[in-house]
Short mmCIF file of C-alpha atoms in Angstrom, two decimals:
data_model
loop_
_atom_site.label_atom_id
_atom_site.label_comp_id
_atom_site.label_asym_id
_atom_site.label_seq_id
_atom_site.Cartn_x
_atom_site.Cartn_y
_atom_site.Cartn_z
CA MET A 1 0.00 0.00 0.00
CA LYS A 2 1.50 3.29 -1.11
CA GLU A 3 1.76 6.14 1.35
CA ASN A 4 0.29 9.41 0.11
CA LYS A 5 3.07 11.88 -0.51
CA ARG A 6 2.71 15.28 1.03
CA THR A 7 4.12 18.34 -0.70
CA TYR A 8 5.77 21.10 1.31
CA TYR A 9 6.84 24.58 0.30
CA PRO A 10 9.57 26.73 1.95
CA ASP A 11 8.44 29.84 3.78
CA PHE A 12 10.84 32.51 5.06
CA VAL A 13 9.52 33.40 8.51
CA TYR A 14 12.38 34.73 10.67
CA SER A 15 14.75 37.49 9.61
CA GLY A 16 18.41 37.44 10.53
CA ALA A 17 17.77 40.03 13.25
CA ASN A 18 15.00 37.93 14.82
CA ARG A 19 17.16 34.81 14.79
CA LEU A 20 20.11 36.67 16.31
CA LEU A 21 17.90 38.13 19.04
CA HIS A 22 16.45 34.69 19.79
CA TRP A 23 19.89 33.23 20.52
CA LEU A 24 21.01 36.40 22.32
CA ARG A 25 18.01 36.16 24.67
CA ALA A 26 18.71 32.46 25.23
CA LEU A 27 22.32 33.26 26.14
CA THR A 28 21.51 36.22 28.39
CA ILE A 29 18.76 34.34 30.26
CA THR A 30 21.19 31.44 30.85
CA ILE A 31 23.90 33.77 32.18
CA LEU A 32 21.41 35.70 34.31
CA THR A 33 20.08 32.47 35.81
CA VAL A 34 23.54 31.15 36.73
CA THR A 35 24.77 34.46 38.14
CA GLY A 36 21.42 35.06 39.82
CA PHE A 37 21.73 31.80 41.73
CA TYR A 38 25.13 32.90 42.98
CA ILE A 39 23.92 36.37 44.00
CA ALA A 40 21.03 34.80 45.92
CA GLU A 41 23.34 32.29 47.65
CA PRO A 42 27.08 33.05 47.27
CA PHE A 43 29.03 29.77 47.21
CA LEU A 44 32.49 30.90 46.02
CA SER A 45 35.23 32.84 47.74
CA ALA A 46 38.65 34.04 46.64
CA PRO A 47 41.55 32.26 48.45
CA GLY A 48 43.22 34.56 50.95
CA SER A 49 40.78 37.36 50.25
CA SER A 50 37.28 38.47 51.03
CA ASP A 51 34.45 36.82 49.12
CA LYS A 52 33.06 40.32 48.50
CA LEU A 53 35.36 40.72 45.50
CA VAL A 54 34.05 37.52 43.91
CA PHE A 55 30.48 38.56 44.68
CA ALA A 56 31.09 41.94 43.02
CA GLN A 57 32.45 40.23 39.90
CA TRP A 58 29.42 37.96 39.59
CA GLY A 59 27.16 40.95 40.25
CA MET A 60 28.89 42.96 37.51
CA VAL A 61 28.36 40.15 34.98
CA HIS A 62 24.71 39.91 36.08
CA TYR A 63 24.07 43.63 35.67
CA ILE A 64 25.84 43.94 32.30
CA THR A 65 23.97 40.90 30.97
CA GLY A 66 20.74 42.36 32.30
CA PHE A 67 21.22 45.53 30.24
CA VAL A 68 21.94 43.38 27.17
CA LEU A 69 18.62 41.63 27.82
CA ILE A 70 16.87 45.01 28.09
CA ALA A 71 18.30 46.15 24.75
CA SER A 72 17.45 42.86 23.00
CA ALA A 73 13.91 42.84 24.43
CA MET A 74 13.23 46.40 23.29
CA LEU A 75 14.54 45.64 19.80
CA ARG A 76 12.51 42.42 19.58
CA ILE A 77 9.29 44.22 20.54
CA TYR A 78 10.07 46.89 17.94
CA LEU A 79 10.60 44.23 15.25
CA PHE A 80 7.31 42.55 16.18
CA PHE A 81 5.41 45.73 15.30
CA PHE A 82 7.66 47.34 12.69
CA GLY A 83 10.08 44.67 11.40
CA LYS A 84 10.34 43.48 7.81
CA ASN A 85 8.00 40.52 8.38
CA HIS A 86 5.94 42.03 11.21
CA GLU A 87 2.68 41.43 9.34
CA GLU A 88 3.25 37.66 9.48
CA GLU A 89 3.74 37.87 13.25
CA THR A 90 0.90 40.26 14.06
CA ARG A 91 -1.44 38.17 11.89
CA SER A 92 -1.09 35.44 14.53
CA VAL A 93 -3.21 37.56 16.87
CA LYS A 94 -6.23 36.60 14.75
CA ASP A 95 -5.67 32.95 15.65
CA VAL A 96 -5.45 33.75 19.36
CA LEU A 97 -8.85 35.47 19.18
CA SER A 98 -10.43 32.64 17.18
CA LEU A 99 -12.00 29.72 19.06
CA LYS A 100 -11.89 27.67 15.85
CA SER A 101 -8.11 28.13 15.60
CA TRP A 102 -7.70 26.92 19.20
CA ILE A 103 -9.79 23.83 18.46
CA VAL A 104 -7.84 23.08 15.24
CA GLN A 105 -4.51 23.38 17.08
CA LEU A 106 -5.58 21.23 20.03
CA LYS A 107 -7.01 18.59 17.67
CA SER A 108 -3.75 18.54 15.70
CA TYR A 109 -1.86 17.84 18.93
CA PHE A 110 -4.01 14.71 19.31
CA PHE A 111 -3.13 13.65 15.75
CA ILE A 112 -6.47 14.77 14.34
CA GLY A 113 -5.74 16.78 11.19
CA GLU A 114 -2.93 19.25 10.53
CA LEU A 115 -2.09 22.48 12.31
CA GLN A 116 -3.37 25.47 10.30
CA LYS A 117 -2.56 29.05 11.20
CA LYS A 118 -2.94 32.49 9.66
CA GLY A 119 0.45 33.81 10.82
CA ILE A 120 3.76 32.42 12.02
CA TYR A 121 2.47 31.16 15.37
CA GLY A 122 -0.41 28.95 16.40
CA PRO A 123 -2.68 30.34 19.15
CA LEU A 124 -1.12 28.27 21.96
CA GLN A 125 2.39 29.10 20.74
CA PHE A 126 1.58 32.82 20.54
CA ALA A 127 -0.03 32.83 24.00
CA THR A 128 3.03 31.07 25.44
CA TYR A 129 5.48 33.49 23.83
CA PHE A 130 3.36 36.42 25.04
CA MET A 131 3.60 35.12 28.61
CA ILE A 132 7.38 34.73 28.23
CA THR A 133 7.53 38.35 27.06
CA VAL A 134 5.60 39.34 30.20
CA LEU A 135 8.14 37.39 32.29
CA VAL A 136 11.02 39.20 30.53
CA ILE A 137 9.39 42.57 31.25
CA LEU A 138 8.87 41.59 34.91
CA ALA A 139 12.49 40.42 35.15
CA ILE A 140 13.68 43.73 33.67
CA LEU A 141 11.43 45.88 35.88
CA THR A 142 12.27 44.11 39.14
CA GLY A 143 15.93 43.88 38.12
CA LEU A 144 16.12 47.64 37.57
CA ILE A 145 14.51 48.25 40.96
CA LEU A 146 17.15 46.08 42.64
CA TYR A 147 19.90 47.72 40.57
CA SER A 148 18.80 51.24 41.55
CA ASN A 149 18.97 50.24 45.23
CA VAL A 150 22.62 49.20 44.85
CA TYR A 151 23.93 51.95 42.56
CA HIS A 152 22.81 55.39 43.70
CA GLN A 153 24.59 57.43 41.04
CA GLY A 154 24.34 57.62 37.25
CA LEU A 155 21.51 55.57 35.78
CA GLY A 156 20.74 53.99 39.15
CA GLY A 157 20.30 57.44 40.68
CA LEU A 158 18.01 58.55 37.85
CA LEU A 159 15.84 55.45 38.18
CA ARG A 160 15.73 55.18 41.96
CA GLU A 161 12.98 57.71 42.67
CA PRO A 162 10.45 56.66 39.98
CA LEU A 163 11.15 52.95 40.56
CA SER A 164 10.76 53.32 44.31
CA VAL A 165 7.09 54.07 43.63
CA VAL A 166 6.80 50.86 41.59
CA SER A 167 8.59 49.01 44.39
CA MET A 168 5.97 50.17 46.87
CA TRP A 169 3.18 49.08 44.50
CA LEU A 170 4.74 45.61 44.39
CA GLY A 171 4.92 45.38 48.19
CA GLY A 172 8.44 46.56 48.99
CA LEU A 173 11.99 45.56 48.15
CA ALA A 174 11.75 42.07 49.67
CA GLN A 175 8.67 41.34 47.57
CA VAL A 176 10.43 42.69 44.45
CA ARG A 177 13.35 40.32 45.09
CA LEU A 178 10.91 37.41 45.51
CA ILE A 179 9.13 38.25 42.22
CA HIS A 180 12.50 38.48 40.48
CA HIS A 181 13.40 35.02 41.82
CA ILE A 182 10.03 33.50 40.81
CA VAL A 183 10.42 34.89 37.28
CA MET A 184 13.78 33.12 37.06
CA TRP A 185 12.07 29.83 37.88
CA GLY A 186 9.52 30.61 35.18
CA PHE A 187 12.37 30.66 32.64
CA ILE A 188 13.90 27.48 34.07
CA ILE A 189 10.57 25.65 33.69
CA PHE A 190 9.89 27.06 30.22
CA ILE A 191 13.24 26.21 28.57
CA PRO A 192 13.05 22.36 28.71
CA ILE A 193 9.35 22.45 27.74
CA HIS A 194 10.19 24.75 24.81
CA ILE A 195 12.98 22.45 23.59
CA TYR A 196 10.74 19.38 23.92
CA MET A 197 7.85 21.00 22.04
CA VAL A 198 10.13 22.18 19.21
CA ILE A 199 11.43 18.63 18.71
CA TRP A 200 7.96 17.10 19.10
CA SER A 201 6.44 19.60 16.65
CA ALA A 202 9.15 18.91 14.06
CA ILE A 203 8.43 15.17 14.27
CA ARG A 204 4.65 15.48 14.49
CA PHE A 205 4.11 17.99 11.67
CA ARG A 206 7.25 17.17 9.68
CA HIS A 207 8.35 20.74 9.20
CA ASN A 208 11.51 22.72 9.85
CA ALA A 209 10.95 23.58 13.51
CA LEU A 210 14.48 22.51 14.51
CA ASP A 211 16.33 24.50 11.83
CA VAL A 212 14.11 27.55 11.49
CA MET A 213 16.09 29.58 14.07
CA PHE A 214 19.27 28.89 12.10
CA THR A 215 18.07 29.23 8.51
CA GLY A 216 14.97 31.40 8.89
CA TYR A 217 12.97 29.01 6.69
CA ASP A 218 10.06 26.84 7.76
CA TYR A 219 8.15 24.33 5.61
CA HIS A 220 4.37 24.01 5.32
CA LEU A 221 1.97 21.68 3.59
CA LYS A 222 0.52 22.90 0.34
CA LYS A 223 -3.15 23.86 0.54
CA GLU A 224 -4.40 20.80 -1.36
CA ASP A 225 -2.53 18.49 1.02
CA LYS A 226 -3.97 20.34 4.03
CA ASP A 227 -7.45 19.82 2.61
CA LYS A 228 -6.77 16.09 2.21
CA GLN A 229 -5.54 15.85 5.80
CA SER A 230 -8.58 17.65 7.17
CA LYS A 231 -11.01 15.24 5.43
#
């Protein structure tokens, strides 16, 4: 019995800037997590010297990496709304607001039909990435509050007064530190799930989910093959 062949076509979905920012965010979040663990619970000390010097070095790496994350997050949000292929990304909002799109995606996860979407992301994928963006914003906001309470001059001095109001809204500095720590665990939980779903999606839907963040190209079923799968 012959297996029906399915025809795919290449689709350029991620620009070079988006791919670079993806890997830059992955790197910065990894560095921030490792250094953040140390800052929360210092476990190293310099032989024959105070451990304060080592703590300051880890803190410096954490702060510098944090500002890199801020810059990359701002640029990524800009590209989402104004980038070269922003229409493909913003079109995904239609799927999030469509109950039918949610049903189609959930059915496809149970091997009932193929995943169909109007933009780059399916509704569940878009909702997940939106929540990760919220976590990044929370990490940046709480991180800046903590930064401004350590450095009282320069940028820290400029930010301290307006961010102190935000700190009070969040319940005080201790609560800000707790939120910052919880956000870190949000990233730690998300990363293995994200990697698993990328691999699973590539196998399940037989498209370029594994390579898309390297090449920028994804592959989709032609419309006639989608129609056959949905019957």
